Structures are given as structure tokens and as C-alpha cells.
Amino acid sequence: MARPDLHDRIAALRKLRVAQDRVRVRRIVSRRDGVRVETEGRWLVAFSSNDYLGLSQQFQVTTALQDAAGRDGVGSGASHLVSGHHAAHVALERELAEWLERPAALLFANGFLANLAVQQALLGEEGDVCVQDRLNHASLLDASRLAGCRLRRYPHADAEGAIRQLRNVPEGAAMLATDGVFGMEGDVAPLRGLALVARVQKAMLYVDDAHGIGVRGPQGRGSVAEARLGVEDAPLQLVALGKALGGYGAAVVGDAALIQHLAETARPYLHSTALPPALAAASSEALRQARRDEWRREKLTGLVDRFRTRAAAAGLDLGLSETPIQPLLCGPDAQALAWSAALERAGYWVPAIRPPTVPEGTARLRVTLSALHTPEQVDGLVDALAATRVQAPQAETVA
Ligand SMILES: *Cc1c(COP(=O)(O)O)cnc(C)c1O
């Protein structure tokens, strides 16, 4: 049989993407000033960032980065186990553990790698299984492939579904993995129900709280703290540093023996350059502010309420989310793209999210709010959404 040519293959795939309106383009940001973003020569009000608390350009945070980079340089120079492990990493790990009331924390270069590391280090034996929410982040799903474990998915946010999947695979070590706050839906996982399922089925609950940290729970400690789960209920959780904390990187926080095992055996940890220490220093400062500045969360909550109330009054079709992630479902890809383009003409940046990032037929606008938005900007967005709304195809209501 003839070996397929990879150039031919990707050309065919590209043609398919063009035909399906699935071409991905990277917009170039030339300047950023809080929620205002300059792209292709025009300033837009962005409702598109995960910088929910507005910390990425906060003066003390950027100063911490600059000071530490001046002192220690840009790169860490090596992986943690060679010579890249810096006092700034140790300090941030300690601060994260203390904030989240957990015994230990381990920094990673980013959340994708951290998720790969957790499953690879824990689920490597014959018969091991990872049971996951259907809408989990891509890195959690890919992690099961890397680990070589069985992957079983349950319907979104369905603790009963999770228990059925765990019962189907009675042997082998089991992990029950879920996003804390779902990045494309904005809803919060039923963590108390899942913790109960995990306990009954002797599975380990792993919560990827990339979008919950800083935003949910007391002091912004996230959705695990909000659900009042201890380390025995949720032995490991993922903390993203690149979202509400405004920086870059991630940490896995939890049980000390598990964390030690990751640090000594997880390949994505061992064989990857350590996070730049200056970024760790910036995250330490961001963490202090996220923890202390209750006003950022209060303002954000107020803006979310305002958006939802006004959008509902304007007849816009909202999901159930109470978080800063507010998707507006469109269905067909073309409709989401058209709506996003119309908003851009009106001065707003709201990305259209299409399959395969979200399930087929559920393309959407993903509005994200930040503590830096003004009430007037939110009102302006709702007016623009209502004015530019692309009508849903009749087929949906007929069927
Ligand atoms: C963003 C995100 C990640 C990946 O984190 P990075 O630091 O951006 O690599 C993992 N899980 C979830 C749920 C995320 O939203």
C-alpha cells in the first residue's frame, strides 16, 4: 500500500476547514490597556480575556516581574531537578499552599503540562482508568492518552453518570477528573456530588480549577474551597497562574505525598525548563492582591449580574452561568462568526468559539467579564449584542 504523503493530507484537511468555515486565525494584538486592546490599527473593548481580576497589568505585579527579571534574568536556565529550582518558586509554592489550605504545591510551566503530568504520574498501570466530564478541558482528555489509561466520559456535570462509568470499570486505580468552572460554559461542576461518588468508588477526585481560582469561594480560593472540600475529598487540584492571576504558569496543589511523587516522577515536570523565577515572583504579588482585594471579586460579581439582567431584558439567550464566563449559544458556526464580526464593527472584541473546541452544533460567542470593565462598557456590549444579533435559524424551533 502506498504511504500517504503528509503534505497532501494536510492540504486536504485545510480544504475541508475552509469549506466548513473552520479556519483558525490568530489576531495580532499590538497594544493592551486594561480591557482595551489595539488590533490591526483599531482599539476595541475586549470581552475576551481570562484576566478576570485585571491583574496582568497591575502596577505592583508588573513591577515585581521587572525587579525579579533584573535580578535573576529572564529564563530559569534548567529544569527544577537540574538547577532551575529557585527561591522564588519555593516562596510561591508555599504561598499557594497556605492560601488554599493544602499541605503542598508544585509549580509547572503551564496548566496543559501540569494536567499531562498528573495522569501520567498516577495512572500508568494496566487497568487504570480516568473518568471525565464530557466537556473537560482538552489537556485533561489528552492526558489520559499520554498516561495510557482507559478514558471514560460521562454527560456534562452528571455525578450519576460518573458513578455508572466508575462501576463499569471496577479494577485498576481510578481518577475522577473535572473542570471546577467549565471554560466554555461558565458553569460550576457539582463538586460535592462528585466527591461523594469518588469516595464511594475509591477514585481520586482531581479538580482542574483553572477558571475558578481567584474568582470563586472565600478569598478567591476557588471552586474546591467554595464546595468546602478538604484535601481528603479533593487530594489534588490545578491552579492556573495565567487566568485570574494574570500571569503565566500553573501549580498542582494538594496532598504532600502525591505532590512529592509528581516532583520525582512526572515526565512533563522532570524534562521541561522551570517556569522563569521572575514569573513566579509576579504571581506571588498577584496572589497577594487576589487574596486581599475583595473589591475586585465584588465588582466582577456586580458586572456579571448587570450583564445577565440586561441581556435577559434584551431577549438574549443566556446559559446558566454565574461566573465571568457568559456564553451566548449560536448553533451553526457561520452564525457565531457573523455575530462576532458585527460586534467588532461596533467596537467590541467577543470571540466566536467553534467546534472542535466545543461540541458540534454549539458554536457560541464567549463573553468574559473583568473587574476592569465599567458598567457603561457592559451596557454598551449588551446594546451592541442586541443590535447586531444574528437571528437563529427557524429549523431549530421547528424541529
Ligand atoms: C487554560 C486551561 C488549562 C491550561 O492552562 P495553561 O496554563 O493555559 O496551559 C487547563 N485547564 C483548563 C480548564 C483551562 O481553562
Short mmCIF file of C-alpha atoms and ligand atoms in Angstrom, two decimals:
data_model
loop_
_atom_site.label_atom_id
_atom_site.label_comp_id
_atom_site.label_asym_id
_atom_site.label_seq_id
_atom_site.Cartn_x
_atom_site.Cartn_y
_atom_site.Cartn_z
CA MET A 1 0.00 0.00 0.00
CA ALA A 2 1.24 3.48 -0.83
CA ARG A 3 2.40 5.55 2.09
CA PRO A 4 0.26 8.71 2.39
CA ASP A 5 2.07 11.95 1.77
CA LEU A 6 1.72 14.27 4.76
CA HIS A 7 1.72 17.42 2.65
CA ASP A 8 -1.20 16.06 0.60
CA ARG A 9 -3.01 15.03 3.73
CA ILE A 10 -2.80 18.40 5.43
CA ALA A 11 -3.75 20.20 2.21
CA ALA A 12 -6.95 18.14 2.08
CA LEU A 13 -7.67 18.86 5.74
CA ARG A 14 -7.11 22.56 5.19
CA LYS A 15 -9.56 22.50 2.26
CA LEU A 16 -12.11 20.87 4.50
CA ARG A 17 -11.62 23.54 7.15
CA VAL A 18 -12.12 26.27 4.56
CA ALA A 19 -15.31 24.59 3.33
CA GLN A 20 -16.62 24.30 6.90
CA ASP A 21 -15.68 27.85 7.97
CA ARG A 22 -13.27 26.29 10.48
CA VAL A 23 -10.10 28.13 9.56
CA ARG A 24 -8.43 29.46 12.69
CA VAL A 25 -6.76 32.84 12.54
CA ARG A 26 -4.58 34.48 15.15
CA ARG A 27 -5.45 38.12 15.67
CA ILE A 28 -2.48 40.33 16.38
CA VAL A 29 -2.66 42.48 19.49
CA SER A 30 -0.30 45.42 19.24
CA ARG A 31 -1.15 47.19 22.49
CA ARG A 32 -3.23 46.45 25.57
CA ASP A 33 -4.54 48.88 28.14
CA GLY A 34 -6.68 47.00 30.64
CA VAL A 35 -9.75 45.80 28.75
CA ARG A 36 -8.97 48.00 25.74
CA VAL A 37 -6.98 46.25 23.08
CA GLU A 38 -5.46 47.52 19.86
CA THR A 39 -5.67 45.08 16.98
CA GLU A 40 -4.96 45.81 13.34
CA GLY A 41 -4.83 49.54 13.99
CA ARG A 42 -8.13 49.76 15.89
CA TRP A 43 -8.88 49.93 19.60
CA LEU A 44 -11.61 47.55 20.74
CA VAL A 45 -13.22 46.95 24.12
CA ALA A 46 -12.34 43.32 24.74
CA PHE A 47 -14.69 40.84 26.39
CA SER A 48 -12.35 38.02 25.53
CA SER A 49 -9.64 37.64 28.18
CA ASN A 50 -9.35 35.32 31.17
CA ASP A 51 -7.69 38.11 33.17
CA TYR A 52 -10.85 38.22 35.29
CA LEU A 53 -9.46 40.29 38.14
CA GLY A 54 -7.49 42.70 35.96
CA LEU A 55 -4.14 41.79 37.49
CA SER A 56 -2.00 41.27 34.40
CA GLN A 57 -1.13 44.95 34.03
CA GLN A 58 -1.47 45.88 37.71
CA PHE A 59 1.44 48.11 38.68
CA GLN A 60 2.82 46.12 41.63
CA VAL A 61 2.56 42.89 39.65
CA THR A 62 4.44 44.22 36.62
CA THR A 63 6.99 45.85 38.93
CA ALA A 64 7.56 42.52 40.72
CA LEU A 65 8.22 40.92 37.32
CA GLN A 66 10.63 43.64 36.23
CA ASP A 67 12.54 43.70 39.52
CA ALA A 68 12.94 39.93 39.59
CA ALA A 69 13.94 39.76 35.92
CA GLY A 70 16.54 42.47 36.54
CA ARG A 71 17.94 40.42 39.42
CA ASP A 72 17.60 36.86 38.17
CA GLY A 73 17.27 37.16 34.41
CA VAL A 74 14.59 36.05 32.01
CA GLY A 75 14.94 32.29 31.93
CA SER A 76 15.33 29.75 34.71
CA GLY A 77 18.15 28.05 32.80
CA ALA A 78 17.23 24.43 33.52
CA SER A 79 14.55 22.08 34.79
CA HIS A 80 13.74 22.06 38.51
CA LEU A 81 15.71 18.90 39.23
CA VAL A 82 18.83 20.07 37.42
CA SER A 83 19.49 23.63 38.56
CA GLY A 84 16.41 25.66 37.67
CA HIS A 85 14.67 25.47 41.07
CA HIS A 86 14.74 28.99 42.51
CA ALA A 87 13.82 30.53 45.88
CA ALA A 88 11.03 32.46 44.09
CA HIS A 89 9.47 29.10 43.11
CA VAL A 90 9.68 27.83 46.68
CA ALA A 91 8.11 31.02 48.03
CA LEU A 92 5.21 30.88 45.54
CA GLU A 93 4.58 27.19 46.24
CA ARG A 94 4.44 27.93 49.96
CA GLU A 95 2.10 30.88 49.45
CA LEU A 96 -0.24 28.88 47.20
CA ALA A 97 -0.38 26.00 49.70
CA GLU A 98 -1.12 28.38 52.55
CA TRP A 99 -3.79 30.32 50.61
CA LEU A 100 -5.58 27.14 49.55
CA GLU A 101 -5.09 25.42 52.93
CA ARG A 102 -3.31 22.46 51.43
CA PRO A 103 -0.09 20.74 52.56
CA ALA A 104 1.93 21.24 49.37
CA ALA A 105 2.12 22.80 45.91
CA LEU A 106 4.19 22.15 42.79
CA LEU A 107 4.75 24.68 40.02
CA PHE A 108 4.55 23.82 36.33
CA ALA A 109 5.40 25.81 33.22
CA ASN A 110 1.69 25.83 32.32
CA GLY A 111 -1.60 24.13 33.03
CA PHE A 112 -1.57 21.89 29.98
CA LEU A 113 1.71 20.33 31.11
CA ALA A 114 0.52 20.05 34.70
CA ASN A 115 -2.55 18.10 33.63
CA LEU A 116 -0.42 15.79 31.50
CA ALA A 117 1.91 15.26 34.46
CA VAL A 118 -0.79 14.33 36.98
CA GLN A 119 -2.30 11.48 34.99
CA GLN A 120 0.99 10.32 33.56
CA ALA A 121 2.48 10.01 37.04
CA LEU A 122 -0.55 8.42 38.70
CA LEU A 123 -2.37 6.31 36.10
CA GLY A 124 0.39 4.35 34.42
CA GLU A 125 -0.58 0.79 35.29
CA GLU A 126 -2.60 -1.82 33.42
CA GLY A 127 -6.33 -1.37 34.02
CA ASP A 128 -6.14 2.19 35.38
CA VAL A 129 -8.99 4.46 34.37
CA CYS A 130 -9.75 8.16 34.25
CA VAL A 131 -13.42 9.09 34.35
CA GLN A 132 -14.07 12.56 32.99
CA ASP A 133 -16.79 15.08 32.29
CA ARG A 134 -17.53 15.23 28.54
CA LEU A 135 -16.77 18.94 28.48
CA ASN A 136 -13.46 18.83 30.33
CA HIS A 137 -10.55 20.86 29.02
CA ALA A 138 -8.61 19.31 26.13
CA SER A 139 -5.49 18.87 28.29
CA LEU A 140 -7.34 16.56 30.71
CA LEU A 141 -8.60 14.40 27.85
CA ASP A 142 -5.19 14.29 26.16
CA ALA A 143 -3.56 13.45 29.48
CA SER A 144 -5.37 10.10 29.58
CA ARG A 145 -3.90 9.22 26.18
CA LEU A 146 -0.41 10.10 27.36
CA ALA A 147 -0.87 8.11 30.55
CA GLY A 148 -2.12 5.14 28.52
CA CYS A 149 -5.04 4.65 30.90
CA ARG A 150 -8.62 3.97 29.91
CA LEU A 151 -10.70 7.10 29.39
CA ARG A 152 -14.41 7.06 30.21
CA ARG A 153 -16.54 10.15 29.78
CA TYR A 154 -19.83 10.99 31.46
CA PRO A 155 -22.53 13.51 30.46
CA HIS A 156 -21.76 17.07 31.45
CA ALA A 157 -22.00 17.78 35.19
CA ASP A 158 -23.69 14.43 35.83
CA ALA A 159 -22.50 12.79 39.07
CA GLU A 160 -24.80 9.81 38.43
CA GLY A 161 -23.14 9.35 35.05
CA ALA A 162 -19.76 9.41 36.75
CA ILE A 163 -20.73 6.67 39.16
CA ARG A 164 -22.00 4.50 36.28
CA GLN A 165 -18.71 4.86 34.45
CA LEU A 166 -16.70 4.00 37.57
CA ARG A 167 -18.87 0.94 38.26
CA ASN A 168 -18.24 -0.25 34.70
CA VAL A 169 -14.52 -0.33 35.36
CA PRO A 170 -14.17 -1.88 38.79
CA GLU A 171 -10.50 -2.81 38.61
CA GLY A 172 -7.43 -0.64 38.41
CA ALA A 173 -6.72 2.68 40.06
CA ALA A 174 -9.29 5.33 39.20
CA MET A 175 -9.30 9.09 38.91
CA LEU A 176 -12.41 11.23 38.59
CA ALA A 177 -11.35 14.40 36.79
CA THR A 178 -13.41 17.52 36.25
CA ASP A 179 -13.03 21.19 35.48
CA GLY A 180 -14.08 23.26 38.52
CA VAL A 181 -15.54 26.00 36.33
CA PHE A 182 -16.06 24.95 32.70
CA GLY A 183 -14.11 27.26 30.44
CA MET A 184 -16.57 27.38 27.54
CA GLU A 185 -19.81 27.05 29.53
CA GLY A 186 -19.03 29.03 32.65
CA ASP A 187 -20.96 26.67 34.92
CA VAL A 188 -19.52 25.14 38.11
CA ALA A 189 -19.07 21.37 38.47
CA PRO A 190 -21.24 19.57 41.06
CA LEU A 191 -18.16 19.06 43.22
CA ARG A 192 -19.83 17.83 46.38
CA GLY A 193 -21.72 15.16 44.45
CA LEU A 194 -18.59 14.15 42.57
CA ALA A 195 -16.60 13.98 45.82
CA LEU A 196 -19.20 11.58 47.21
CA VAL A 197 -19.01 9.43 44.06
CA ALA A 198 -15.22 9.41 44.26
CA ARG A 199 -15.28 8.35 47.90
CA VAL A 200 -17.80 5.53 47.36
CA GLN A 201 -15.93 4.26 44.28
CA LYS A 202 -12.44 4.70 45.81
CA ALA A 203 -11.45 7.04 42.98
CA MET A 204 -9.28 10.10 43.36
CA LEU A 205 -11.07 13.38 42.61
CA TYR A 206 -8.94 15.78 40.57
CA VAL A 207 -10.32 19.27 40.06
CA ASP A 208 -8.89 21.47 37.32
CA ASP A 209 -9.80 24.86 38.75
CA ALA A 210 -8.09 27.00 36.11
CA HIS A 211 -11.13 29.30 35.85
CA GLY A 212 -12.26 29.13 39.49
CA ILE A 213 -9.12 30.27 41.26
CA GLY A 214 -9.20 33.92 42.24
CA VAL A 215 -12.83 34.22 41.26
CA ARG A 216 -14.89 31.74 43.31
CA GLY A 217 -15.03 30.96 47.00
CA PRO A 218 -13.78 32.77 50.12
CA GLN A 219 -10.71 34.93 49.39
CA GLY A 220 -10.91 33.69 45.81
CA ARG A 221 -9.71 30.24 46.88
CA GLY A 222 -11.68 28.68 44.05
CA SER A 223 -14.47 26.23 43.46
CA VAL A 224 -12.98 23.49 45.66
CA ALA A 225 -12.96 25.82 48.67
CA GLU A 226 -16.41 27.09 47.72
CA ALA A 227 -17.69 23.48 47.83
CA ARG A 228 -15.94 23.14 51.24
CA LEU A 229 -13.94 20.11 50.14
CA GLY A 230 -10.86 19.18 52.14
CA VAL A 231 -7.68 17.58 50.88
CA GLU A 232 -9.10 14.13 51.70
CA ASP A 233 -12.04 14.84 49.31
CA ALA A 234 -10.04 16.51 46.53
CA PRO A 235 -6.44 15.37 47.01
CA LEU A 236 -5.13 17.39 44.03
CA GLN A 237 -6.29 20.49 42.21
CA LEU A 238 -4.93 22.56 39.36
CA VAL A 239 -4.34 26.26 39.86
CA ALA A 240 -3.72 28.34 36.73
CA LEU A 241 -1.47 31.37 37.04
CA GLY A 242 -2.36 32.64 33.55
CA LYS A 243 -6.04 33.38 34.12
CA ALA A 244 -7.43 35.32 37.11
CA LEU A 245 -3.90 35.74 38.46
CA GLY A 246 -2.91 37.49 35.25
CA GLY A 247 0.48 35.82 34.74
CA TYR A 248 1.69 32.58 33.25
CA GLY A 249 2.22 29.06 34.59
CA ALA A 250 0.31 26.69 36.83
CA ALA A 251 0.53 24.71 40.05
CA VAL A 252 -0.83 21.42 41.31
CA VAL A 253 -1.81 21.80 44.95
CA GLY A 254 -2.74 19.15 47.50
CA ASP A 255 -1.60 16.07 49.34
CA ALA A 256 2.13 16.13 50.19
CA ALA A 257 2.93 12.53 49.24
CA LEU A 258 1.19 12.88 45.88
CA ILE A 259 2.99 16.16 45.19
CA GLN A 260 6.33 14.61 46.07
CA HIS A 261 5.59 11.72 43.72
CA LEU A 262 4.85 14.19 40.90
CA ALA A 263 8.04 16.14 41.57
CA GLU A 264 10.15 12.97 41.44
CA THR A 265 8.47 11.07 38.61
CA ALA A 266 6.26 13.17 36.32
CA ARG A 267 7.99 13.41 32.96
CA PRO A 268 6.40 16.73 31.93
CA TYR A 269 7.91 18.10 35.16
CA LEU A 270 11.31 16.44 35.04
CA HIS A 271 12.07 17.14 31.40
CA SER A 272 10.90 20.70 30.98
CA THR A 273 12.56 24.03 31.78
CA ALA A 274 11.37 25.53 35.04
CA LEU A 275 9.00 28.50 34.99
CA PRO A 276 11.07 31.73 34.90
CA PRO A 277 11.58 32.79 38.54
CA ALA A 278 10.50 36.34 37.66
CA LEU A 279 7.10 34.98 36.63
CA ALA A 280 6.89 33.19 39.97
CA ALA A 281 7.66 36.48 41.72
CA ALA A 282 4.94 38.25 39.70
CA SER A 283 2.44 35.51 40.59
CA SER A 284 3.32 35.85 44.29
CA GLU A 285 2.39 39.53 44.10
CA ALA A 286 -0.76 38.77 42.06
CA LEU A 287 -1.76 36.11 44.59
CA ARG A 288 -1.49 38.61 47.46
CA GLN A 289 -3.75 41.03 45.61
CA ALA A 290 -6.23 38.38 44.50
CA ARG A 291 -6.47 37.26 48.10
CA ARG A 292 -6.75 40.69 49.65
CA ASP A 293 -8.74 42.73 47.11
CA GLU A 294 -12.26 41.56 47.79
CA TRP A 295 -13.39 44.61 45.80
CA ARG A 296 -12.19 43.01 42.56
CA ARG A 297 -14.45 39.99 43.08
CA GLU A 298 -17.34 42.17 44.28
CA LYS A 299 -17.07 44.41 41.26
CA LEU A 300 -16.83 41.41 38.94
CA THR A 301 -19.92 39.80 40.50
CA GLY A 302 -21.79 43.09 40.09
CA LEU A 303 -20.81 43.29 36.42
CA VAL A 304 -21.84 39.67 35.80
CA ASP A 305 -25.25 40.37 37.38
CA ARG A 306 -25.61 43.55 35.37
CA PHE A 307 -24.73 41.77 32.13
CA ARG A 308 -27.17 38.94 32.78
CA THR A 309 -30.04 41.15 33.84
CA ARG A 310 -29.69 43.47 30.88
CA ALA A 311 -29.00 40.70 28.37
CA ALA A 312 -32.11 38.82 29.56
CA ALA A 313 -34.17 42.02 29.27
CA ALA A 314 -32.88 42.42 25.70
CA GLY A 315 -34.12 38.91 24.92
CA LEU A 316 -30.66 37.38 24.54
CA ASP A 317 -30.40 33.67 25.12
CA LEU A 318 -28.12 33.20 28.15
CA GLY A 319 -26.83 29.98 29.67
CA LEU A 320 -26.95 29.18 33.38
CA SER A 321 -23.51 30.53 34.19
CA GLU A 322 -22.99 32.76 37.23
CA THR A 323 -19.29 33.16 36.55
CA PRO A 324 -17.46 35.77 34.43
CA ILE A 325 -17.70 33.31 31.50
CA GLN A 326 -21.01 34.09 29.76
CA PRO A 327 -21.52 32.12 26.55
CA LEU A 328 -24.23 33.04 24.06
CA LEU A 329 -25.13 29.94 22.09
CA CYS A 330 -25.49 30.34 18.30
CA GLY A 331 -25.55 26.79 16.95
CA PRO A 332 -24.14 27.00 13.42
CA ASP A 333 -20.53 28.14 13.10
CA ALA A 334 -21.34 30.77 10.49
CA GLN A 335 -23.79 32.45 12.82
CA ALA A 336 -21.26 32.78 15.62
CA LEU A 337 -18.69 34.17 13.20
CA ALA A 338 -21.14 36.68 11.74
CA TRP A 339 -22.20 37.90 15.17
CA SER A 340 -18.61 38.26 16.34
CA ALA A 341 -17.72 40.23 13.18
CA ALA A 342 -20.70 42.55 13.63
CA LEU A 343 -19.67 43.21 17.24
CA GLU A 344 -16.20 44.03 16.11
CA ARG A 345 -17.56 46.63 13.72
CA ALA A 346 -19.36 48.11 16.73
CA GLY A 347 -16.06 48.26 18.67
CA TYR A 348 -16.20 45.07 20.78
CA TRP A 349 -13.99 42.00 20.75
CA VAL A 350 -16.03 38.92 21.58
CA PRO A 351 -14.57 35.70 20.17
CA ALA A 352 -16.65 33.10 18.37
CA ILE A 353 -15.84 29.64 19.72
CA ARG A 354 -16.40 26.83 17.26
CA PRO A 355 -16.05 23.04 17.16
CA PRO A 356 -13.91 21.13 17.91
CA THR A 357 -13.26 23.42 20.90
CA VAL A 358 -16.97 22.98 21.71
CA PRO A 359 -19.29 20.12 20.64
CA GLU A 360 -20.71 20.11 17.09
CA GLY A 361 -23.66 22.43 16.61
CA THR A 362 -22.89 24.51 19.71
CA ALA A 363 -20.78 27.35 18.29
CA ARG A 364 -21.07 30.36 20.54
CA LEU A 365 -19.92 33.79 21.46
CA ARG A 366 -17.80 33.61 24.59
CA VAL A 367 -18.20 36.81 26.57
CA THR A 368 -15.82 37.11 29.51
CA LEU A 369 -16.05 39.88 32.06
CA SER A 370 -13.27 41.51 34.03
CA ALA A 371 -13.18 43.61 37.18
CA LEU A 372 -11.69 46.31 34.94
CA HIS A 373 -14.81 46.70 32.80
CA THR A 374 -17.02 49.67 33.59
CA PRO A 375 -20.80 49.34 33.93
CA GLU A 376 -21.08 51.57 30.84
CA GLN A 377 -18.91 49.18 28.81
CA VAL A 378 -21.11 46.26 29.86
CA ASP A 379 -24.27 48.19 28.91
CA GLY A 380 -22.67 49.12 25.60
CA LEU A 381 -21.90 45.47 24.90
CA VAL A 382 -25.46 44.38 25.64
CA ASP A 383 -26.83 47.09 23.33
CA ALA A 384 -24.41 46.03 20.60
CA LEU A 385 -25.27 42.34 21.10
CA ALA A 386 -28.96 43.10 20.75
CA ALA A 387 -28.46 45.37 17.73
CA THR A 388 -26.19 43.00 15.83
CA ARG A 389 -27.86 39.78 16.81
CA VAL A 390 -27.95 37.23 14.05
CA GLN A 391 -31.34 35.51 14.04
CA ALA A 392 -31.38 31.83 14.96
CA PRO A 393 -32.35 29.63 12.02
CA GLN A 394 -36.01 28.63 12.05
CA ALA A 395 -35.09 24.96 11.74
CA GLU A 396 -34.19 24.76 15.41
CA THR A 397 -37.60 25.87 16.65
CA VAL A 398 -39.46 23.78 14.05
CA ALA A 399 -37.54 20.63 14.96
C1 LIG B 1 -6.42 27.23 30.39
C2 LIG B 1 -6.71 25.91 30.94
C3 LIG B 1 -5.72 24.93 31.07
C4 LIG B 1 -4.34 25.12 30.53
O1 LIG B 1 -3.64 26.03 31.29
P1 LIG B 1 -2.41 26.81 30.59
O2 LIG B 1 -1.64 27.35 31.72
O3 LIG B 1 -3.06 27.86 29.73
O4 LIG B 1 -1.67 25.81 29.78
C5 LIG B 1 -6.07 23.74 31.66
N1 LIG B 1 -7.32 23.50 32.10
C6 LIG B 1 -8.30 24.41 31.98
C7 LIG B 1 -9.67 24.09 32.48
C8 LIG B 1 -8.03 25.64 31.39
O5 LIG B 1 -9.00 26.53 31.24
#
